[in-house]
Coordinates of C-alpha atoms in Angstrom, one line a residue:
M1 CA -11.3 -18.9 86.3
A2 CA -13.7 -16.3 87.4
D3 CA -15.0 -16.3 91.0
K4 CA -18.4 -17.7 91.6
I5 CA -21.1 -16.5 93.9
K6 CA -24.5 -18.0 94.9
L7 CA -27.7 -16.1 94.9
F8 CA -31.4 -16.8 94.6
V9 CA -33.7 -16.3 91.7
N10 CA -37.4 -16.8 92.4
G11 CA -36.4 -18.7 95.5
V12 CA -34.1 -21.1 93.7
E13 CA -30.3 -21.0 94.4
V14 CA -28.1 -20.6 91.4
E15 CA -24.3 -20.2 91.1
V16 CA -23.2 -17.3 88.8
E17 CA -20.0 -15.5 87.9
A18 CA -19.1 -12.6 90.2
G19 CA -18.6 -9.1 88.9
K20 CA -21.4 -9.2 86.3
N21 CA -24.7 -7.4 86.2
L22 CA -27.9 -9.4 86.8
I23 CA -28.8 -9.7 83.1
D24 CA -25.4 -11.3 82.2
A25 CA -24.9 -13.2 85.4
I26 CA -28.3 -14.9 85.5
G27 CA -28.5 -15.1 81.7
A28 CA -25.3 -17.3 81.7
V29 CA -27.2 -20.0 83.6
G30 CA -30.2 -19.9 81.3
I31 CA -32.6 -17.5 83.0
E32 CA -33.6 -14.6 80.8
I33 CA -34.3 -11.1 82.0
P34 CA -36.0 -9.3 79.1
H35 CA -34.2 -6.1 77.9
F36 CA -33.9 -3.8 74.8
C37 CA -31.3 -1.1 75.5
Y38 CA -28.6 -3.1 77.4
H39 CA -25.8 -4.7 75.4
P40 CA -22.5 -6.1 76.9
A41 CA -20.4 -4.2 74.4
L42 CA -22.2 -0.9 75.0
G43 CA -22.8 -1.1 78.7
S44 CA -25.9 -0.1 80.7
D45 CA -28.2 2.7 79.6
G46 CA -31.3 2.0 81.7
N47 CA -33.7 3.7 79.3
C48 CA -36.0 0.9 78.2
R49 CA -37.1 -0.2 81.7
M50 CA -37.9 -3.7 80.4
C51 CA -35.3 -5.3 82.7
L52 CA -36.8 -4.1 86.0
V53 CA -36.7 -6.8 88.7
G54 CA -37.4 -7.0 92.4
I55 CA -34.7 -7.5 95.1
E56 CA -35.7 -8.7 98.5
D57 CA -33.3 -6.7 100.7
G58 CA -35.1 -3.5 101.5
R59 CA -34.2 -1.8 98.1
P60 CA -36.9 0.2 96.1
P61 CA -39.6 -2.1 94.8
L62 CA -38.0 -2.2 91.3
V63 CA -34.4 -1.9 90.1
P64 CA -33.0 -2.1 86.6
A65 CA -31.1 -5.5 86.2
C66 CA -28.7 -4.0 83.8
K67 CA -27.3 -1.6 86.4
T68 CA -27.5 -4.0 89.4
P69 CA -24.4 -6.1 90.1
A70 CA -25.0 -9.7 91.2
Q71 CA -24.1 -10.2 94.8
A72 CA -23.8 -13.2 97.0
G73 CA -27.0 -14.1 98.8
M74 CA -29.1 -11.7 96.7
K75 CA -32.8 -12.7 96.4
V76 CA -34.0 -11.7 92.9
L77 CA -37.7 -11.7 92.0
L78 CA -38.6 -12.2 88.4
D79 CA -42.1 -13.9 88.6
A80 CA -43.9 -11.7 91.2
A81 CA -47.1 -10.1 90.1
H82 CA -45.7 -6.5 90.2
I83 CA -42.8 -7.6 88.0
K84 CA -45.1 -9.2 85.5
K85 CA -47.2 -6.0 85.5
I86 CA -44.3 -3.7 84.7
Q87 CA -43.2 -6.0 81.9
H88 CA -46.7 -5.9 80.5
D89 CA -46.9 -2.1 80.8
V90 CA -43.5 -1.6 79.1
M91 CA -44.5 -3.8 76.3
E92 CA -47.8 -2.0 75.9
L93 CA -45.9 1.3 75.7
E94 CA -43.5 0.0 73.1
L95 CA -46.4 -1.3 70.9
I96 CA -48.7 1.8 71.1
N97 CA -47.4 3.2 67.9
H98 CA -45.5 0.2 66.5
P99 CA -46.8 -0.9 63.1
I100 CA -48.1 -4.4 63.0
D101 CA -46.1 -5.3 59.8
C102 CA -44.4 -8.4 61.2
P103 CA -45.3 -10.5 58.1
I104 CA -43.3 -8.2 55.9
C105 CA -40.7 -6.8 58.4
D106 CA -37.2 -8.2 57.5
Q107 CA -36.5 -8.6 61.2
A108 CA -39.1 -11.3 61.5
G109 CA -37.5 -14.2 63.3
E110 CA -34.9 -12.0 65.0
C111 CA -37.1 -9.4 66.7
K112 CA -36.9 -9.1 70.5
L113 CA -40.1 -7.0 70.5
Q114 CA -41.9 -9.9 68.8
D115 CA -40.2 -12.5 71.1
F116 CA -41.0 -10.6 74.3
Y117 CA -44.6 -9.9 73.3
M118 CA -45.1 -13.7 72.9
S119 CA -43.2 -14.4 76.2
Y120 CA -44.4 -11.6 78.5
D121 CA -47.5 -9.9 77.1
K122 CA -49.9 -11.5 74.6
Q123 CA -52.4 -8.8 75.3
P124 CA -54.7 -7.2 72.7
S125 CA -54.2 -3.5 71.9
R126 CA -56.3 -1.0 73.8
M127 CA -55.5 1.8 71.4
T128 CA -58.6 3.8 70.4
V129 CA -56.8 6.7 68.6
A130 CA -54.8 6.8 65.4
Q131 CA -51.2 5.7 65.7
V132 CA -48.4 8.3 65.3
K133 CA -46.9 7.9 61.9
K134 CA -43.1 8.4 61.3
G135 CA -40.7 7.9 58.4
K136 CA -40.3 4.5 56.7
K137 CA -37.5 3.0 54.5
L138 CA -35.2 5.9 55.1
D139 CA -31.6 5.8 53.7
Y140 CA -29.3 6.4 56.7
G141 CA -26.1 5.7 54.8
C142 CA -23.7 2.8 54.5
G143 CA -26.4 0.5 53.4
I144 CA -28.6 1.0 56.5
V145 CA -32.4 1.4 56.0
H146 CA -34.2 3.0 58.9
D147 CA -37.9 2.5 59.8
Q148 CA -38.7 5.1 62.5
E149 CA -42.1 3.6 63.3
R150 CA -40.6 0.3 64.4
C151 CA -37.9 2.0 66.6
V152 CA -38.2 1.4 70.4
L153 CA -35.6 4.2 71.1
C154 CA -33.2 1.8 72.9
A155 CA -30.3 4.0 71.6
R156 CA -28.0 1.1 70.9
C157 CA -27.3 2.6 67.4
V158 CA -26.6 6.0 68.9
R159 CA -24.3 4.6 71.5
F160 CA -22.4 2.4 69.0
C161 CA -21.6 5.5 66.9
R162 CA -20.4 7.4 70.0
Q163 CA -18.6 4.7 71.9
I164 CA -17.3 2.2 69.3
T165 CA -16.7 4.1 66.1
K166 CA -16.6 7.5 67.8
T167 CA -18.1 9.0 64.7
G168 CA -21.3 10.2 66.5
E169 CA -23.5 10.3 63.4
L170 CA -26.8 9.5 65.2
G171 CA -28.8 11.1 68.0
I172 CA -32.4 11.0 69.4
V173 CA -34.4 14.2 68.7
N174 CA -37.8 15.4 70.0
R175 CA -39.7 13.9 72.9
S176 CA -42.5 11.6 73.7
D177 CA -44.4 10.2 70.7
A178 CA -42.3 12.5 68.4
A179 CA -38.9 11.1 69.6
Q180 CA -36.9 9.4 66.8
V181 CA -33.4 8.5 65.8
E182 CA -31.9 10.9 63.3
F183 CA -28.6 11.6 61.7
F184 CA -27.2 15.1 61.8
P185 CA -28.4 17.1 58.8
G186 CA -26.3 16.3 55.7
R187 CA -24.2 13.8 57.7
P188 CA -25.6 10.3 57.3
I189 CA -23.8 7.3 58.8
N190 CA -20.3 7.1 57.4
N191 CA -18.0 4.6 59.1
R192 CA -16.4 1.3 58.3
Y193 CA -18.3 -0.7 60.9
A194 CA -21.8 0.7 60.3
Q195 CA -23.6 -2.6 59.6
N196 CA -23.0 -3.6 63.2
I197 CA -25.9 -1.2 63.9
V198 CA -28.2 -3.6 62.2
D199 CA -27.0 -6.5 64.4
L200 CA -27.4 -4.3 67.5
C201 CA -31.0 -3.2 66.7
P202 CA -33.3 -5.4 68.8
V203 CA -36.3 -4.8 66.5
G204 CA -36.8 -4.2 62.8
A205 CA -35.9 -0.4 62.8
M206 CA -32.4 -0.7 61.4
T207 CA -32.1 -3.2 58.5
S208 CA -29.5 -4.0 55.9
A209 CA -30.1 -3.0 52.3
D210 CA -27.8 -5.8 51.3
F211 CA -29.9 -8.5 53.1
R212 CA -33.4 -7.1 53.1
F213 CA -35.9 -9.6 51.7
K214 CA -33.2 -11.9 50.3
Q215 CA -34.1 -14.7 52.8
R216 CA -36.2 -15.4 55.8
V217 CA -33.8 -16.1 58.7
W218 CA -35.5 -19.4 59.6
F219 CA -34.5 -20.8 56.3
L220 CA -30.8 -20.1 56.8
K221 CA -28.2 -22.7 58.0
R222 CA -25.5 -21.4 60.3
A223 CA -21.9 -22.4 60.6
K224 CA -18.9 -20.9 62.4
G225 CA -16.2 -19.4 60.2
I226 CA -13.1 -17.1 60.2
C227 CA -13.2 -14.0 58.0
H228 CA -10.3 -14.1 55.4
G229 CA -10.6 -10.4 54.6
C230 CA -7.5 -9.3 56.5
A231 CA -5.0 -10.5 59.0
K232 CA -7.2 -10.0 62.0
G233 CA -9.2 -13.2 61.5
C234 CA -12.5 -12.0 62.9
N235 CA -14.9 -14.7 64.0
I236 CA -18.0 -14.9 61.9
T237 CA -21.2 -16.9 61.5
I238 CA -21.7 -18.0 57.9
E239 CA -25.4 -18.0 57.0
H240 CA -26.3 -19.9 53.9
N241 CA -29.1 -21.8 52.2
R242 CA -29.6 -24.0 49.2
E243 CA -32.8 -23.3 47.2
K244 CA -34.4 -26.1 45.4
Y245 CA -32.3 -27.2 42.3
Q246 CA -29.8 -24.4 43.1
E247 CA -26.3 -24.2 44.5
D248 CA -25.8 -23.6 48.2
R249 CA -25.3 -19.8 48.6
I250 CA -24.1 -17.6 51.4
Y251 CA -26.5 -14.8 52.2
R252 CA -24.6 -13.0 54.9
F253 CA -21.7 -13.0 57.4
L254 CA -22.5 -12.0 60.9
P255 CA -20.0 -11.2 63.7
R256 CA -19.4 -14.0 66.2
L257 CA -18.2 -13.2 69.7
N258 CA -14.5 -13.9 70.4
P259 CA -13.2 -11.6 73.2
Q260 CA -9.6 -12.6 72.3
V261 CA -9.9 -11.5 68.6
N262 CA -12.8 -9.2 67.5
G263 CA -15.2 -8.9 70.5
Y264 CA -18.7 -8.5 69.2
F265 CA -18.1 -6.8 65.9
I266 CA -16.7 -7.1 62.4
C267 CA -15.9 -4.4 59.7
D268 CA -18.3 -3.9 56.8
K269 CA -15.7 -4.9 54.2
G270 CA -15.2 -8.3 55.8
R271 CA -19.0 -8.6 56.2
Y272 CA -19.6 -8.1 52.5
S273 CA -16.7 -10.4 51.5
Y274 CA -19.3 -13.2 51.4
H275 CA -20.3 -11.9 47.9
K276 CA -16.9 -13.1 46.6
E277 CA -17.6 -16.6 48.0
N278 CA -20.6 -16.8 45.7
E279 CA -19.6 -14.9 42.6
G280 CA -17.0 -15.1 39.8
R281 CA -16.0 -18.7 40.7
L282 CA -13.9 -21.0 38.6
T283 CA -16.1 -24.0 38.3
V284 CA -14.5 -26.2 35.7
A285 CA -10.9 -27.1 34.8
R286 CA -9.4 -25.7 31.7
Q287 CA -6.4 -26.5 29.6
G288 CA -5.8 -23.4 27.5
S289 CA -9.2 -22.5 26.3
Q290 CA -10.5 -26.0 26.4
V291 CA -12.7 -27.2 29.2
R292 CA -11.4 -30.5 30.7
N293 CA -12.8 -32.8 33.3
Q294 CA -10.9 -32.8 36.6
A295 CA -9.2 -36.1 36.1
D296 CA -7.8 -35.2 32.7
A297 CA -6.7 -31.8 33.9
L298 CA -4.9 -33.4 36.9
A299 CA -3.2 -35.9 34.5
A300 CA -2.1 -32.9 32.3
C301 CA -0.7 -31.2 35.4
N302 CA 1.3 -34.3 36.5
Q303 CA 2.6 -34.6 33.0
E304 CA 3.8 -31.0 32.9
I305 CA 5.4 -31.4 36.4
S306 CA 7.2 -34.7 35.4
R307 CA 8.8 -33.1 32.3
S308 CA 9.8 -29.8 33.8
P309 CA 13.4 -29.9 35.2
K310 CA 13.0 -26.6 37.1
I311 CA 9.7 -25.9 38.9
A312 CA 8.8 -22.8 40.9
M313 CA 5.8 -22.9 43.3
I314 CA 3.9 -20.1 44.9
L315 CA 1.0 -20.2 47.3
S316 CA -1.5 -17.7 48.7
P317 CA -1.0 -16.1 52.1
N318 CA -4.7 -17.0 52.6
C319 CA -3.9 -20.7 52.6
S320 CA -4.5 -22.6 55.8
L321 CA -1.6 -24.0 57.7
E322 CA -2.6 -27.5 56.5
E323 CA -2.6 -26.4 52.9
M324 CA 0.8 -24.6 53.3
V325 CA 2.5 -27.6 54.9
A326 CA 1.1 -29.9 52.2
V327 CA 2.4 -27.7 49.4
K328 CA 5.7 -27.3 51.2
S329 CA 6.0 -31.1 51.4
L330 CA 5.2 -31.4 47.7
A331 CA 7.8 -28.8 46.7
E332 CA 10.5 -30.5 48.8
K333 CA 9.7 -33.9 47.1
L334 CA 9.9 -32.4 43.6
G335 CA 13.0 -30.2 44.4
A336 CA 10.9 -27.2 43.5
T337 CA 11.3 -23.7 45.0
L338 CA 8.5 -22.4 47.1
S339 CA 7.5 -18.8 47.7
G340 CA 4.9 -17.0 49.7
F341 CA 5.5 -13.7 48.0
S342 CA 2.4 -11.6 48.4
D343 CA 3.2 -7.9 48.8
G344 CA 0.1 -7.1 46.8
Y345 CA -2.1 -8.2 49.6
I346 CA -0.8 -5.3 51.8
S347 CA -2.7 -2.1 51.6
A348 CA -0.5 0.4 53.5
G349 CA -2.3 2.9 55.6
D350 CA -5.7 1.1 55.4
G351 CA -5.6 -0.3 58.9
D352 CA -7.3 1.6 61.7
G353 CA -5.8 0.2 64.9
Y354 CA -9.1 -1.5 65.8
L355 CA -10.0 -4.5 63.7
I356 CA -9.1 -3.5 60.1
Q357 CA -5.5 -4.4 59.2
D358 CA -3.2 -3.2 56.4
D359 CA -2.5 -6.8 55.6
K360 CA -5.4 -8.3 53.6
S361 CA -4.2 -11.9 53.9
A362 CA -5.5 -14.3 56.5
N363 CA -2.4 -16.3 57.3
R364 CA 0.8 -14.4 56.5
A365 CA 2.0 -15.4 60.0
G366 CA 1.7 -19.1 58.8
L367 CA 4.3 -18.5 56.1
G368 CA 6.8 -17.4 58.7
I369 CA 6.1 -20.3 61.0
L370 CA 6.7 -22.8 58.2
G371 CA 9.8 -20.9 57.0
I372 CA 8.4 -20.2 53.6
N373 CA 10.3 -17.3 51.9
S374 CA 8.2 -14.4 50.8
N375 CA 10.9 -12.1 49.3
R376 CA 10.0 -10.6 46.0
A377 CA 13.5 -10.7 44.5
V378 CA 13.9 -14.4 45.4
F379 CA 10.5 -15.2 43.8
E380 CA 11.4 -13.4 40.6
K381 CA 14.8 -15.1 40.5
D382 CA 13.3 -18.5 41.0
L383 CA 10.6 -17.8 38.4
G384 CA 13.2 -16.6 35.9
E385 CA 15.0 -20.0 36.1
A386 CA 11.9 -22.2 36.0
Q387 CA 10.1 -23.8 33.1
L388 CA 6.9 -24.3 35.1
L389 CA 5.2 -22.1 37.8
V390 CA 2.6 -24.0 39.9
N391 CA 0.5 -21.3 41.5
F392 CA -1.7 -22.3 44.5
N393 CA -4.3 -19.4 44.4
N394 CA -1.8 -16.6 44.9
D395 CA -3.4 -13.6 43.1
L396 CA -0.3 -12.2 41.4
T397 CA -2.4 -9.5 39.8
R398 CA -2.3 -7.7 43.2
S399 CA 1.4 -7.3 42.8
Y400 CA 1.9 -6.9 39.1
T401 CA 0.0 -5.4 36.1
E402 CA -0.9 -7.9 33.4
P403 CA 2.0 -6.7 31.1
E404 CA 4.4 -7.0 34.0
L405 CA 3.2 -10.4 34.7
R406 CA 3.4 -11.6 31.1
A407 CA 6.9 -10.2 30.9
L408 CA 7.9 -12.0 34.1
L409 CA 6.5 -15.3 33.0
K410 CA 8.0 -15.1 29.5
D411 CA 8.0 -18.8 28.3
T412 CA 7.3 -20.2 31.7
K413 CA 4.0 -22.2 31.8
M414 CA 1.7 -21.6 34.7
I415 CA -0.5 -24.2 36.3
L416 CA -3.0 -22.3 38.4
A417 CA -5.2 -23.7 41.2
A418 CA -7.7 -20.9 41.7
S419 CA -11.1 -20.4 43.4
H420 CA -12.0 -17.5 41.0
D421 CA -12.1 -17.1 37.3
D422 CA -10.2 -13.9 36.8
G423 CA -7.4 -12.5 34.6
L424 CA -4.8 -14.7 36.1
A425 CA -6.9 -17.8 35.2
A426 CA -7.0 -16.6 31.6
M427 CA -3.1 -16.6 31.5
A428 CA -2.7 -20.2 32.9
A429 CA -1.8 -23.1 30.7
I430 CA -3.9 -25.3 33.0
A431 CA -6.5 -23.9 35.5
I432 CA -7.9 -26.1 38.3
P433 CA -10.9 -25.0 40.4
I434 CA -10.4 -25.2 44.1
A435 CA -12.5 -24.5 47.2
A436 CA -13.1 -21.0 48.6
A437 CA -12.5 -20.3 52.3
S438 CA -16.1 -21.3 53.3
E439 CA -15.8 -24.7 51.6
Y440 CA -13.1 -26.5 53.6
S441 CA -11.5 -26.8 57.0
G442 CA -8.2 -25.6 58.3
S443 CA -6.3 -23.4 60.7
L444 CA -4.8 -19.9 60.5
V445 CA -2.6 -17.6 62.6
N446 CA -3.7 -14.0 62.8
C447 CA -1.8 -10.8 63.2
D448 CA -1.8 -11.2 67.0
N449 CA -0.3 -14.7 66.8
I450 CA -3.6 -16.4 67.7
L451 CA -4.0 -19.8 66.1
Q452 CA -7.7 -20.4 65.2
S453 CA -9.4 -23.3 63.3
F454 CA -12.4 -23.1 61.0
T455 CA -14.5 -25.8 59.5
K456 CA -16.3 -26.3 56.2
A457 CA -19.6 -24.4 56.1
V458 CA -20.8 -24.7 52.5
S459 CA -21.1 -27.7 50.3
K460 CA -21.5 -27.1 46.5
N461 CA -23.3 -29.5 44.2
H462 CA -19.9 -30.5 43.0
D463 CA -17.5 -29.8 45.8
P464 CA -14.1 -28.4 44.6
V465 CA -11.0 -29.7 46.3
D466 CA -9.0 -27.6 48.7
I467 CA -5.3 -26.9 48.1
G468 CA -4.2 -29.6 50.6
T469 CA -6.1 -32.2 48.7
L470 CA -4.9 -31.0 45.3
A471 CA -1.3 -31.0 46.6
A472 CA -1.8 -34.7 47.6
Q473 CA -3.2 -35.5 44.1
L474 CA -0.1 -33.9 42.6
G475 CA 2.1 -36.2 44.8
S476 CA 2.6 -34.5 48.2
P477 CA 3.7 -37.1 50.8
L478 CA 1.0 -35.6 53.1
Q479 CA -2.1 -37.3 51.8
T480 CA -4.7 -36.5 54.5
R481 CA -5.5 -33.6 56.7
A482 CA -4.5 -35.8 59.7
E483 CA -1.1 -36.2 58.2
Q484 CA -0.9 -32.5 57.5
F485 CA -1.9 -31.7 61.1
S486 CA 0.7 -34.2 62.4
E487 CA 3.4 -32.4 60.3
L488 CA 2.3 -29.1 61.8
R489 CA 3.2 -30.3 65.3
K490 CA 6.8 -30.2 64.2
Y491 CA 6.5 -26.5 63.8
L492 CA 4.0 -25.7 66.6
S493 CA 4.7 -27.5 69.8
V494 CA 1.5 -26.0 71.2
L495 CA -0.4 -28.5 69.0
K496 CA 0.9 -31.6 70.7
N497 CA -2.1 -31.8 72.9
F498 CA -4.7 -31.2 70.2
E499 CA -6.2 -32.9 67.2
A500 CA -7.3 -31.0 64.0
D501 CA -10.8 -30.3 65.2
T502 CA -10.2 -29.8 68.9
L503 CA -8.6 -26.4 69.1
P504 CA -10.3 -24.1 71.7
A505 CA -13.1 -22.0 70.3
E506 CA -11.3 -18.7 71.1
G507 CA -8.1 -19.9 69.6
L508 CA -4.6 -20.5 71.0
K509 CA -2.2 -17.7 71.8
L510 CA 1.2 -18.7 70.4
T511 CA 4.3 -18.1 72.4
D512 CA 7.0 -15.8 70.9
N513 CA 9.1 -18.9 70.1
E514 CA 6.2 -20.6 68.2
A515 CA 5.2 -17.4 66.4
T516 CA 8.8 -16.9 65.1
H517 CA 9.3 -20.5 64.2
V518 CA 11.9 -21.2 66.9
T519 CA 10.4 -24.4 68.2
A520 CA 11.1 -25.2 71.8

């Protein structure tokens, strides 16, 4: 627990966390100090001057709040006339050459310049000369579109490239009205985290080519999620909307702060993985080439299972712990073998030691915790002896070419539970559509052994089932998520004090014993 101190804001005593600057300390108790250039991940820069405040202890009349640590007994002035005047003057300076294109700017609804103007200024323009024109809709690389006229020169983008990615593509050139953010000649932005620049930009200067004009932000619904793009399990906000008569669609993933996992940022590949949630989906059950309704397809699956003396099962390393334990229970009931083989999900050398991992699966650690064998040779041996393979969304085309896979399967029939309609679905005797990661709830263990939970964000017009529910329909003894979570407590003693939806927002750090499936 952080130490607390008491100070005064406009004469009112408040208790804040010690060791923070005034913007963060006072902001945590709901009192806003306007600012453009400061960001907790980038530190203080002090160039925008929007956060100037007064301190009644003999200091200079104005100090930047971003560079001033909160101290016990401090008397902070935010509403004095001279503070209001400096806020008004800074806003007037920022707006001198700013185009008034708010109705078409894609940042509308997320623009701090617009917000601060309405909160601290609301003054008409006194400009009597022509505005300085600069470049518009400039391609800055990595899907970033830059509008120089809208830029307030806060330098967050410049500092992100220097401090976080250490690629240093951007700089501020020229002075006064001619100052503008530029990339070095012939070297546009080129790093794997570039889209975070769009999130950091407090105005509409840096926008995403992927999101521009797709949706107005006030139409979007927001839900917390966990990125399934790799083993890091970055925390994201899933923004989605259902147009009239259409399916609910995801329009973007944004990073969500979790100091224990990903801090303030996510990688671009994970950010763009929302496209896969929308596209290429398996939406109807099939038996061979025939479309079947869900009930008939399930009946056909149960018939195949009942008449197959040897069954092999395999599941995806992206499955939630609840799904894994449900399938494991089903396999034990049927006397089937169960594999988590998924070497194809590993992209050796792709990790960068920051957020991006070699392992492109979201819950490989869960396989180990539940004692599910992932050995390739064991899977191939089990498959060679089986008459039926029940595949719970494991994309075997990552590990085998199509000829290799057909040779491996030989006469073995495959029932496939899949979220996407790909080459593997075409090879299945029966294909059942299931929910994608944004369409159900569950929990995962990331590469740092942090257990996190996620909840359903998107509802389709006809919701597909998740793998846990499908396993129950195929006869798993664990029929509900509550029963699945209860079963998980046998493997993870840390869960004994929690229910399925009550895990801490930042996740639970597992002990070495729990992470290696040696229960206490």
